[in-house]
Amino acid sequence: MGGPLGAIIGRYPAAAASGGNEDGRISGDGGIIRHNRKCRDLVFLTIFIAFWVAMIVNSSFGFNQGNPLRLMYGLDYKGNICGNRHADPDLRELEVRYWLNPNQVYQSGLKNSQFDLADAKSICLMECPIPSEDGINWVCDYPEGDIRLSVDDWIDRDYDYYEYLTAETRNSSLQLQGPCYPVIFPSVNVYWSCQFIARASNVSLKQWQQMGGVDIDENIMIDKAIHRAINSPSAVLKRYVADIWKAGPVLVVCGGIVPLFLSIIWLLMIRHFVAGMTWITVILFNALVISVTMFYYRKAGWIGSDVLSVVIGESDPYIHISGREINHLRAVAVLMTIVMIISFLSSIAIVRRLLIATSVLKVAAKVIGEVQALIIFPILPYVILAIFYMFWFSAALHLFSSGQILKNDCNVNCCSFDLKSNKVNCDNCCGYSIHYTPHIGISILFHLFGCYWATQFIIACSSTVIAGSVASYYWARGEISQEIPLLPVFSSMKRLLRYSLGSVALGSLVVSIVEWVRFILEALRRRIRHGDPAPVTCIEKLMSTSSQCCLGCIDWTIKSVNRNAYIMIAIAGKGFNRASAIATGLIMNNILRIGKVNVIGDVILYLGKLCVSLFCALFAFLMLDTHKYKSAHNKISSPLFPVLVSWGLGYVVATLFFAVVEMSIDTIILSFCQDAEEHQGTAQYAPPLLMATLDGQGEMRRLAQSS
């Protein structure tokens, strides 16, 4: 162990060997917590600062190049984003992309066609047009050149100025070369793109043929071509990211305000109603898992009639259009069903151990009662995280939309009438697309990694401050001693900021790297599996599952070691590596005494954090189920991502506040181990309640009497 810690962290006989007084007190300014510290792991603090500089530079690239409108709306044939007020013409109210030439749409859907849907001529409208019931409707190109109409007048005329066309332009329109095109197929607004329904209007088609128009293909391919583009994985991912943008108020409420109040209430109940909190936590957890699962069932269309709709606005009830979003909801519903079953069986398995958890929580409750600043301290890292997340989400939206709008390089023959040059142009047929360079993908991955590292760093700082405050309480024999600073939380924070930020940066970096190694390996495994058509053998499945389990165990072990290392950093001021070695040695030497108590306590606290996060997810479902997020501009493609993000933010906030109890328990147990080791197996500073719980003497009888 490298020598006793007694002279560093406590006042007991071992301190005399290090120059203490006769009564065991450390002379000078030693006090309860060591003060003669020095800065540790400065290299990693420098790396963390450099990382933040890189994060700011990376985010500035997104702010300069990105436009979140690209995540929601499509591009017209000029490369303008629908709904963009800075486009030419002004498209601020024209948000729906509509393909003018149905034959081009049909050609793009053919299997071996060189014509892509992105090259089909499209413009932006306010709503999808429908065929006339007694004639033929026209949708004409943006008014310019000899067409003396303003955009507002063009909109008021339902985009139709066919009557103003010359004989030449009418003839080119009958050849499907514009500037006006017939509305033959009905269409519906599916995520701001007009999805054609391959059911031509007999009246409109008959009049078109009587006018001498070219043949129009009526094949189902005209439907599938647009559906395939709208339902592509990249388009779905963009909509998911846009959902987070549109559901911003939901994230603020369900990911910020709700978990803040729930976590504070939970801490207060631990302080004043600890005897029943274990039972309340387990019962509430199961109820919330069932509730969230039922909401997924409802949105997946398995129960009730509130199935997710991909259509924006009103549509024919006999028209059914599905999307990947519904399949994803059903997959999550199945996953939640499995989680629900496992959680119910696990709750039954731990019922007999809940009394032990109550004992540990009572010790933490006493600490919170004595060091009352611990209840409100997590508000500080909460505010820091809130500011960071607002910056991070804004930068992420711009990074995801930071591709370049470039003209496609296509080799197809098509012609369209150019109103500016007043002639048919066959040389400018290619459309526009958003092109993403490889460095944008790297920037996004770096941004995601930065979010995880920064989150782990702030949580680690909070945990270290709490550990330093609780250690002062333990080594004062659970009393308010003069050796404990009047404001232990602020004293602990001061020591962290002055000496230990580098150690915390190293610990959080280790966790982040391990998590990302797991993420990368899982992504590679999925890509290899989808790329190889050969069936997976039982041995390959077993090896894959075993590797995932091993990585999960390594991740859990590192997080546990880190948590105990932060305690030793707070107490002794050691560097991260040395603190990890000391903490691990203490735990291993006392594993039989503290194992079951620590594990059961962690399980209850984990369930408590899940209760808070699941309640946030449930509240997000309720908010997203209102009319605001089911219609018009705020309609979300799926509640999946906003609910998951609300759940994740709620879990992070709960982790900050539950760390008060979690780190209190771990700090007292680790201090107990050191106390017992330096006093021949008998801890002299442990609270009586903790001694009885760890030694297993009279535990059930004592709890029965206290209840």
XYZ file of C-alpha atoms in Angstrom:
707
model
C 0.000 0.000 0.000
C 2.985 2.272 0.250
C 2.560 3.228 3.917
C -0.431 4.047 6.095
C -2.806 6.836 5.210
C -3.563 7.576 8.815
C -1.238 10.547 9.002
C -2.855 11.921 5.889
C -6.568 11.565 6.449
C -7.328 11.092 10.091
C -6.492 11.611 13.722
C -5.772 8.334 15.403
C -2.715 6.631 16.951
C -1.097 5.974 13.606
C -0.799 9.690 13.176
C 1.679 9.883 16.018
C 4.182 8.002 13.918
C 4.129 10.863 11.491
C 4.710 13.626 13.938
C 1.323 13.908 15.638
C 0.653 15.137 19.145
C 0.068 12.882 22.134
C -3.694 12.875 21.577
C -3.253 11.670 18.041
C -3.881 15.007 16.353
C -1.722 15.995 13.440
C 0.299 19.011 14.308
C 0.235 22.069 12.120
C -2.276 22.369 9.343
C -2.688 18.645 8.559
C -6.263 18.477 9.748
C -8.726 15.897 8.555
C -7.804 16.128 4.882
C -4.246 16.459 3.715
C -3.307 20.016 2.751
C 0.314 19.640 1.674
C -0.645 18.565 -1.855
C 0.764 19.238 -5.274
C -0.686 19.318 -8.767
C -1.066 15.893 -10.338
C -1.338 14.614 -13.923
C -0.724 18.019 -15.474
C -0.057 16.446 -18.877
C -3.639 15.239 -19.090
C -4.994 18.583 -17.947
C -3.069 20.129 -20.839
C -4.555 17.522 -23.200
C -8.041 18.322 -21.912
C -7.552 22.053 -22.495
C -6.214 21.375 -25.995
C -9.199 19.135 -26.614
C -11.554 21.984 -25.693
C -9.761 24.316 -28.087
C -10.225 21.686 -30.812
C -13.915 21.355 -29.857
C -14.433 25.100 -30.308
C -12.632 25.095 -33.680
C -14.603 22.049 -34.800
C -17.898 23.637 -33.739
C -17.062 26.907 -35.486
C -16.716 24.946 -38.733
C -20.251 23.646 -38.229
C -21.653 27.087 -37.435
C -20.040 28.511 -40.575
C -20.974 25.731 -42.998
C -24.164 24.208 -41.600
C -27.833 25.049 -41.939
C -30.329 22.985 -39.890
C -33.016 23.609 -42.534
C -31.225 21.013 -44.685
C -32.180 18.338 -42.160
C -35.894 18.916 -42.748
C -36.452 20.261 -46.235
C -35.333 19.203 -49.699
C -33.616 21.078 -52.530
C -35.251 22.488 -55.641
C -33.744 22.279 -59.120
C -31.797 25.501 -58.492
C -30.095 24.161 -55.358
C -32.227 26.252 -52.975
C -33.376 24.821 -49.656
C -37.154 24.836 -49.454
C -38.327 27.236 -46.766
C -35.179 29.380 -46.989
C -36.002 33.084 -46.923
C -32.564 33.950 -48.360
C -33.078 31.902 -51.523
C -33.835 33.331 -54.959
C -36.798 33.504 -55.107
C -37.828 33.947 -51.488
C -39.011 30.513 -50.301
C -39.871 31.320 -46.688
C -43.409 29.900 -47.008
C -42.653 27.324 -49.695
C -41.448 24.311 -47.736
C -42.763 21.273 -49.624
C -40.672 19.778 -52.423
C -42.656 18.766 -55.511
C -41.367 16.953 -58.605
C -42.843 18.558 -61.713
C -42.188 15.910 -64.372
C -43.788 12.521 -63.545
C -41.903 10.780 -66.355
C -38.566 11.814 -64.812
C -39.708 10.410 -61.483
C -40.638 7.159 -63.219
C -37.269 6.918 -64.995
C -35.397 7.454 -61.704
C -37.143 4.426 -60.220
C -36.106 1.986 -62.962
C -33.556 -0.580 -61.870
C -30.730 0.148 -64.337
C -31.557 3.776 -65.046
C -28.801 6.369 -65.028
C -31.342 9.037 -64.119
C -31.448 9.859 -60.410
C -34.376 11.389 -58.542
C -32.093 14.220 -57.399
C -31.840 15.254 -61.079
C -35.605 15.293 -61.626
C -36.909 18.858 -61.803
C -38.431 19.909 -58.478
C -39.675 23.164 -57.004
C -40.880 24.274 -53.584
C -44.579 24.757 -52.872
C -46.751 25.528 -49.857
C -48.674 22.248 -50.147
C -48.876 19.258 -52.434
C -51.178 19.804 -55.434
C -54.061 17.488 -56.283
C -55.622 16.755 -59.703
C -58.735 18.606 -60.764
C -62.057 16.782 -60.624
C -63.399 18.329 -63.825
C -60.363 19.276 -65.886
C -56.625 19.643 -65.515
C -54.549 21.616 -63.026
C -51.111 22.995 -63.797
C -48.082 23.667 -61.643
C -45.731 26.115 -63.313
C -42.097 26.954 -62.662
C -41.061 29.950 -60.556
C -42.223 33.132 -62.372
C -39.349 34.971 -64.083
C -38.337 36.291 -67.470
C -41.390 37.210 -69.537
C -43.776 35.953 -66.853
C -44.600 39.209 -65.077
C -45.901 37.767 -61.826
C -44.630 38.143 -58.286
C -44.093 35.050 -56.163
C -47.095 36.003 -54.023
C -49.322 36.280 -57.101
C -47.983 32.947 -58.348
C -48.920 31.361 -55.022
C -52.381 32.974 -55.048
C -52.987 31.490 -58.503
C -52.117 28.004 -57.151
C -48.815 28.119 -59.095
C -50.702 28.227 -62.444
C -49.970 30.791 -65.181
C -50.604 28.458 -68.140
C -53.051 30.943 -69.666
C -50.233 33.514 -69.980
C -48.013 31.179 -72.007
C -47.217 31.708 -75.668
C -47.862 29.044 -78.262
C -44.210 28.007 -78.076
C -44.201 27.613 -74.287
C -47.550 25.811 -74.366
C -46.174 23.351 -76.868
C -43.053 22.714 -74.710
C -45.343 22.233 -71.704
C -47.250 19.537 -73.608
C -43.875 17.845 -74.176
C -43.274 17.851 -70.384
C -40.479 20.389 -70.842
C -42.161 23.232 -68.963
C -42.510 25.841 -67.832
C -45.910 24.401 -66.812
C -46.557 20.766 -65.944
C -49.869 18.909 -65.544
C -51.044 17.533 -62.194
C -51.996 13.989 -63.141
C -51.198 12.060 -59.952
C -52.462 12.860 -56.442
C -49.751 13.422 -53.865
C -49.470 13.760 -50.091
C -46.990 15.616 -47.929
C -44.645 13.008 -46.461
C -41.976 14.735 -44.400
C -42.037 17.860 -46.602
C -41.812 15.985 -49.898
C -44.788 15.270 -52.164
C -45.199 11.504 -52.288
C -46.914 10.551 -55.568
C -49.754 8.040 -55.424
C -49.611 5.822 -58.511
C -53.301 6.303 -59.214
C -53.690 8.757 -62.076
C -56.762 10.971 -62.309
C -58.805 9.652 -65.228
C -60.327 13.059 -65.924
C -57.000 14.909 -65.938
C -55.230 12.212 -67.920
C -57.992 12.135 -70.569
C -57.865 15.906 -71.042
C -54.064 15.799 -71.205
C -54.262 13.270 -74.005
C -56.899 15.322 -75.811
C -54.581 18.356 -75.682
C -51.889 16.318 -77.412
C -49.612 15.789 -74.439
C -46.882 13.134 -74.493
C -47.504 9.751 -72.908
C -47.227 9.647 -69.123
C -46.129 6.448 -67.400
C -48.629 5.220 -64.810
C -46.498 2.436 -63.357
C -46.258 1.860 -59.581
C -42.583 2.759 -59.941
C -43.533 6.447 -59.776
C -44.680 5.800 -56.212
C -41.722 3.649 -55.201
C -39.065 6.017 -56.556
C -40.060 8.847 -54.211
C -40.818 6.514 -51.315
C -37.339 4.969 -51.620
C -35.697 8.406 -51.458
C -37.786 9.617 -48.518
C -37.256 6.345 -46.666
C -33.497 6.004 -47.228
C -31.315 5.539 -44.107
C -29.612 8.913 -44.569
C -32.952 10.724 -44.939
C -34.323 9.002 -41.825
C -31.209 9.926 -39.833
C -31.547 13.569 -40.894
C -35.173 13.586 -39.752
C -34.205 12.077 -36.406
C -31.635 14.822 -35.858
C -34.185 17.432 -36.962
C -36.649 15.981 -34.432
C -34.222 16.902 -31.672
C -34.125 20.448 -33.016
C -37.923 20.750 -33.244
C -38.440 19.131 -29.832
C -36.089 21.597 -28.112
C -38.701 22.733 -25.536
C -39.404 19.084 -24.700
C -35.713 18.451 -24.047
C -35.463 21.533 -21.830
C -38.448 20.457 -19.734
C -38.026 16.672 -19.730
C -34.239 16.554 -19.919
C -33.476 19.476 -17.630
C -36.215 20.792 -15.354
C -38.107 17.562 -14.570
C -35.033 15.477 -13.555
C -33.746 18.402 -11.477
C -36.875 18.485 -9.327
C -37.236 14.700 -9.177
C -33.614 14.237 -8.082
C -33.877 16.861 -5.345
C -37.134 15.281 -4.125
C -35.447 11.863 -4.077
C -32.547 13.214 -2.006
C -34.933 14.853 0.455
C -36.878 11.608 0.791
C -33.639 9.734 1.424
C -32.899 12.245 4.147
C -36.295 12.065 5.871
C -37.951 8.822 4.729
C -35.085 6.421 4.144
C -36.800 3.320 5.557
C -39.307 3.108 2.719
C -37.242 4.447 -0.169
C -35.875 1.080 -1.287
C -39.373 -0.367 -1.661
C -40.708 2.781 -3.315
C -37.799 2.794 -5.778
C -38.257 -0.840 -6.837
C -42.048 -0.570 -7.218
C -41.870 2.756 -9.055
C -39.191 1.457 -11.393
C -41.334 -1.467 -12.533
C -44.393 0.761 -12.962
C -42.437 3.231 -15.104
C -40.925 0.493 -17.285
C -44.407 -0.865 -17.975
C -45.764 2.636 -18.747
C -42.981 3.530 -21.183
C -43.329 0.132 -22.886
C -47.067 0.691 -23.370
C -46.402 4.072 -24.974
C -44.050 2.426 -27.471
C -46.717 -0.200 -28.169
C -49.221 2.585 -28.786
C -47.010 4.508 -31.214
C -46.019 1.283 -32.980
C -49.728 0.613 -33.656
C -49.970 -2.544 -31.557
C -52.474 -1.106 -29.097
C -54.938 1.756 -29.522
C -55.377 3.801 -32.687
C -52.685 6.454 -32.189
C -50.176 4.916 -34.588
C -47.347 7.104 -35.876
C -48.276 8.882 -39.126
C -45.697 9.861 -41.737
C -48.079 12.298 -43.470
C -47.996 15.991 -42.601
C -51.460 17.519 -42.620
C -54.678 15.872 -43.777
C -54.754 12.991 -46.232
C -57.060 10.354 -47.649
C -57.674 7.809 -44.847
C -57.576 5.011 -47.442
C -53.999 5.900 -48.387
C -51.516 4.007 -46.233
C -47.839 5.003 -46.296
C -45.333 3.364 -43.981
C -41.785 4.334 -43.060
C -38.687 3.121 -41.313
C -39.670 5.147 -38.252
C -42.524 2.760 -37.443
C -40.215 -0.259 -37.789
C -37.736 1.360 -35.422
C -40.481 2.022 -32.874
C -41.564 -1.604 -33.051
C -37.993 -2.779 -32.529
C -37.671 -0.565 -29.440
C -41.063 -1.815 -28.207
C -39.780 -5.404 -28.388
C -36.586 -4.379 -26.580
C -38.588 -2.622 -23.851
C -40.702 -5.760 -23.451
C -37.556 -7.785 -22.765
C -36.337 -5.115 -20.328
C -39.722 -5.158 -18.588
C -39.589 -8.916 -18.058
C -35.982 -8.860 -16.838
C -36.645 -5.943 -14.467
C -39.657 -7.692 -12.943
C -37.740 -10.934 -12.352
C -34.730 -9.038 -10.983
C -36.943 -7.114 -8.570
C -38.247 -10.384 -7.180
C -34.681 -11.671 -6.814
C -33.444 -8.703 -4.749
C -36.432 -8.369 -2.416
C -34.653 -10.225 0.383
C -31.641 -7.924 0.055
C -33.544 -4.664 0.322
C -33.046 -4.521 4.114
C -29.277 -4.375 3.590
C -29.712 -1.517 1.133
C -31.823 0.314 3.700
C -28.969 0.083 6.215
C -26.476 1.588 3.777
C -28.871 4.351 2.742
C -29.393 5.256 6.399
C -25.678 5.875 6.775
C -25.735 8.123 3.691
C -28.823 9.902 5.025
C -26.982 10.739 8.236
C -24.078 12.191 6.251
C -26.452 14.318 4.166
C -28.094 15.533 7.347
C -24.775 16.653 8.796
C -23.226 18.102 5.618
C -26.405 19.694 4.275
C -24.671 21.623 1.507
C -24.364 18.301 -0.321
C -28.043 18.442 -1.289
C -27.729 21.696 -3.206
C -24.131 21.313 -4.434
C -25.049 19.277 -7.582
C -26.932 22.325 -8.863
C -23.542 23.875 -9.740
C -22.359 21.063 -12.077
C -25.953 20.855 -13.334
C -25.805 24.483 -14.506
C -22.388 23.915 -16.108
C -23.679 20.834 -17.933
C -26.816 22.690 -19.057
C -24.725 25.471 -20.626
C -22.426 22.924 -22.256
C -25.328 20.894 -23.691
C -26.992 23.980 -25.179
C -23.738 24.799 -26.976
C -23.132 21.166 -27.934
C -26.595 20.490 -29.372
C -26.519 23.705 -31.401
C -23.091 22.838 -32.814
C -24.176 19.226 -33.485
C -27.176 20.369 -35.549
C -24.942 22.575 -37.674
C -22.286 19.866 -38.074
C -24.859 17.314 -39.230
C -26.054 19.792 -41.859
C -22.672 21.166 -42.912
C -22.312 19.470 -46.304
C -21.834 21.481 -49.503
C -24.653 21.960 -52.005
C -23.105 21.047 -55.369
C -24.486 20.431 -58.822
C -24.687 16.743 -59.697
C -22.507 15.257 -62.406
C -25.072 13.355 -64.450
C -24.988 11.897 -67.961
C -28.635 12.018 -68.952
C -30.544 13.650 -71.768
C -33.409 15.872 -70.725
C -34.675 19.289 -71.663
C -36.621 22.021 -69.904
C -37.757 25.489 -70.814
C -35.611 28.258 -69.349
C -37.733 31.351 -68.704
C -34.710 33.634 -68.415
C -33.258 32.728 -71.814
C -36.759 32.104 -73.224
C -35.813 28.831 -74.899
C -35.596 25.105 -74.283
C -32.289 24.204 -72.643
C -30.926 20.654 -72.864
C -27.493 21.342 -71.381
C -28.429 22.098 -67.793
C -30.420 19.093 -66.659
C -28.548 17.932 -63.558
C -29.973 18.730 -60.147
C -28.281 19.555 -56.855
C -27.386 17.422 -53.840
C -25.740 17.898 -50.466
C -22.270 16.369 -50.590
C -20.528 15.312 -47.392
C -16.746 15.072 -47.372
C -14.987 12.467 -45.174
C -13.710 15.118 -42.752
C -17.317 16.008 -41.860
C -17.858 12.462 -40.591
C -14.672 12.705 -38.556
C -15.819 16.065 -37.168
C -19.148 14.574 -36.098
C -17.451 11.602 -34.391
C -15.037 13.952 -32.638
C -17.978 16.079 -31.496
C -19.789 13.016 -30.110
C -16.658 11.841 -28.306
C -16.198 15.343 -26.908
C -19.710 15.299 -25.478
C -19.072 12.015 -23.684
C -15.676 13.061 -22.316
C -16.930 16.447 -21.128
C -19.931 14.809 -19.442
C -17.739 12.241 -17.699
C -15.322 14.980 -16.651
C -18.018 17.121 -15.029
C -19.561 14.097 -13.279
C -16.091 13.060 -12.050
C -15.399 16.561 -10.691
C -18.722 16.524 -8.862
C -18.021 13.067 -7.417
C -14.562 14.102 -6.231
C -15.924 17.167 -4.447
C -18.581 15.061 -2.719
C -16.003 12.456 -1.682
C -13.780 15.097 -0.095
C -16.723 16.501 1.856
C -17.877 13.098 3.139
C -14.348 12.047 4.123
C -14.205 15.024 6.477
C -17.338 13.725 8.191
C -16.091 10.136 8.574
C -12.701 10.923 10.067
C -14.272 13.248 12.622
C -16.118 10.228 14.122
C -19.353 11.403 12.542
C -19.325 14.588 14.566
C -19.142 18.229 13.594
C -15.554 18.798 14.603
C -13.584 22.010 14.558
C -11.172 20.245 12.244
C -13.868 20.010 9.606
C -14.073 23.228 7.607
C -17.222 25.212 8.075
C -17.986 24.767 4.411
C -16.583 21.299 3.582
C -18.077 21.262 0.087
C -16.380 24.499 -0.953
C -13.103 23.449 0.655
C -13.222 20.191 -1.275
C -14.017 22.083 -4.462
C -11.058 24.372 -3.888
C -8.691 21.404 -3.516
C -10.066 19.871 -6.723
C -9.626 23.016 -8.792
C -6.159 23.675 -7.439
C -4.565 20.231 -7.473
C -6.609 17.416 -9.039
C -8.180 18.526 -12.329
C -5.531 16.639 -14.291
C -6.257 13.409 -12.413
C -9.987 13.778 -13.025
C -9.337 14.495 -16.721
C -7.292 11.278 -16.966
C -9.965 9.188 -15.241
C -12.770 10.511 -17.424
C -10.631 10.039 -20.545
C -10.027 6.361 -19.712
C -13.785 5.731 -19.395
C -14.494 7.617 -22.618
C -11.881 5.677 -24.598
C -13.175 2.320 -23.386
C -16.754 3.276 -24.283
C -15.704 4.389 -27.755
C -13.704 1.231 -28.354
C -16.898 -0.683 -27.582
C -18.870 1.568 -29.938
C -16.363 1.209 -32.811
C -16.100 -2.578 -32.441
C -19.877 -2.908 -32.390
C -20.183 -0.717 -35.507
C -17.553 -2.812 -37.292
C -19.284 -6.012 -36.242
C -22.612 -4.809 -37.646
C -21.029 -3.652 -40.912
C -19.253 -6.985 -41.410
C -22.440 -8.890 -40.606
C -24.528 -6.888 -43.100
C -21.813 -7.017 -45.747
C -21.362 -10.798 -45.569
C -24.385 -12.686 -46.965
C -23.191 -15.988 -45.470
C -25.285 -17.207 -42.504
C -23.817 -16.682 -39.044
C -22.853 -19.916 -37.297
C -23.564 -20.689 -33.644
C -19.857 -20.420 -32.814
C -19.643 -16.958 -34.390
C -22.720 -15.837 -32.462
C -21.225 -17.193 -29.255
C -17.903 -15.429 -29.854
C -19.663 -12.164 -30.697
C -21.827 -12.309 -27.585
C -18.857 -13.260 -25.395
C -16.754 -10.379 -26.706
C -19.577 -7.919 -26.018
C -20.004 -9.271 -22.489
C -16.260 -9.032 -21.848
C -16.125 -5.441 -23.067
C -19.153 -4.629 -20.921
C -17.475 -6.139 -17.851
C -14.270 -4.222 -18.553
C -16.260 -1.013 -18.889
C -18.129 -1.636 -15.612
C -14.881 -2.498 -13.809
C -13.107 0.638 -15.032
C -16.023 2.829 -13.975
C -16.007 1.220 -10.522
C -12.228 1.627 -10.182
C -12.492 5.240 -11.326
C -15.144 6.030 -8.747
C -12.983 4.704 -5.932
C -9.938 6.432 -7.405
C -11.755 9.784 -7.222
C -12.320 9.138 -3.523
C -8.618 8.609 -2.878
C -7.813 11.659 -5.008
C -10.133 13.737 -2.824
C -8.751 12.319 0.421
C -5.041 11.909 -0.202
C -4.367 14.138 -3.205
C -2.703 11.313 -5.128
C -2.446 11.083 -8.896
C -5.007 8.990 -10.733
C -2.870 5.873 -11.205
C -1.649 5.810 -7.595
C -5.137 6.530 -6.251
C -6.569 3.667 -8.345
C -3.964 1.257 -6.969
C -4.634 2.267 -3.354
C -8.421 2.083 -3.728
C -8.318 -1.275 -5.524
C -6.035 -2.732 -2.860
C -8.356 -1.620 -0.071
C -11.407 -3.057 -1.825
C -9.752 -6.415 -2.560
C -8.530 -6.792 1.004
C -12.062 -6.300 2.337
C -14.162 -7.707 -0.488
C -15.899 -10.290 1.702
C -17.013 -7.678 4.237
C -18.235 -4.954 1.899
C -19.095 -6.839 -1.296
C -22.790 -7.555 -0.817
C -23.473 -4.223 0.884
C -21.814 -2.203 -1.863
C -23.436 -4.154 -4.700
C -26.975 -3.993 -3.287
C -26.575 -0.289 -2.526
C -25.382 0.363 -6.093
C -28.330 -1.600 -7.502
C -30.877 0.485 -5.599
C -29.196 3.727 -6.606
C -29.064 2.559 -10.224
C -32.777 1.794 -10.117
C -33.370 5.241 -8.627
C -31.541 6.895 -11.525
C -33.532 4.803 -13.966
C -36.753 5.888 -12.237
C -35.891 9.547 -12.799
C -34.845 8.999 -16.424
C -37.868 6.802 -17.210
C -40.185 9.423 -15.758
C -38.486 11.959 -18.053
C -39.089 9.639 -21.017
C -42.733 9.191 -20.019
C -43.235 12.937 -19.650
C -41.574 13.469 -23.049
C -44.048 11.021 -24.597
C -46.925 13.002 -23.098
C -45.584 16.339 -24.368
C -44.887 14.976 -27.852
C -48.403 13.548 -27.968
C -49.923 17.033 -28.084
C -51.217 18.738 -31.241
C -48.183 21.031 -31.431
C -45.825 18.177 -32.338
C -48.306 16.333 -34.580
C -48.964 18.984 -37.187
C -47.401 21.661 -39.380
C -43.814 22.819 -38.882
C -43.271 21.267 -35.460
C -44.410 17.789 -36.483
C -41.746 15.283 -35.552
C -41.075 12.239 -37.686
C -40.940 9.969 -34.628
C -40.883 10.391 -30.841
C -37.991 7.911 -30.684
C -35.001 10.271 -30.616
C -36.532 13.052 -28.469
C -37.637 10.448 -25.924
C -34.234 8.728 -25.917
C -32.405 12.052 -25.567
C -34.762 13.088 -22.731
C -34.072 9.744 -21.082
C -30.300 10.213 -21.483
C -30.313 13.788 -20.184
C -32.517 12.749 -17.274
C -30.079 9.955 -16.424
C -27.098 12.352 -16.501
C -28.878 14.841 -14.225
C -29.922 12.038 -11.877
C -26.312 10.795 -11.822
C -25.137 14.224 -10.672
C -27.581 14.311 -7.760
C -27.551 10.611 -6.877
C -23.757 10.863 -6.670
C -24.352 12.565 -3.318
C -25.675 9.277 -1.910
C -23.513 7.039 -4.096
C -20.232 8.759 -3.274
C -21.224 9.114 0.381
C -21.641 5.350 0.632
C -18.478 4.566 -1.328
C -16.389 7.126 0.559
C -17.528 5.844 3.948
C -16.947 2.216 2.921
C -13.485 2.985 1.514
C -12.635 4.999 4.598
C -13.903 2.079 6.678
C -11.550 -0.285 4.828
C -8.567 1.964 5.515
C -9.674 2.489 9.087
C -9.966 -1.252 9.683
C -6.631 -1.975 8.001
C -4.729 0.426 10.220
C -6.409 -0.821 13.394
C -5.917 -4.562 13.063
C -9.311 -5.254 11.468
C -11.464 -3.098 13.757
C -12.499 0.291 12.431
C -12.442 2.975 15.109
C -14.089 5.809 13.202
C -16.997 4.010 11.495
C -20.555 4.953 12.510
C -22.229 2.201 14.602
C -24.897 1.656 11.934
C -22.260 0.957 9.300
C -20.310 -1.339 11.634
C -23.368 -3.455 12.343
C -24.248 -3.670 8.653
C -20.772 -4.657 7.461
C -20.087 -7.069 10.297
C -23.471 -8.753 9.876
C -24.295 -8.837 13.592
C -27.875 -8.285 14.634
C -28.739 -6.676 11.303
C -32.265 -8.007 10.870
C -33.098 -7.517 14.542
C -31.869 -3.937 14.509
C -33.833 -3.072 11.371
C -36.960 -4.665 12.797
C -36.601 -2.607 15.962
C -35.980 0.622 14.057
C -39.058 0.069 11.932
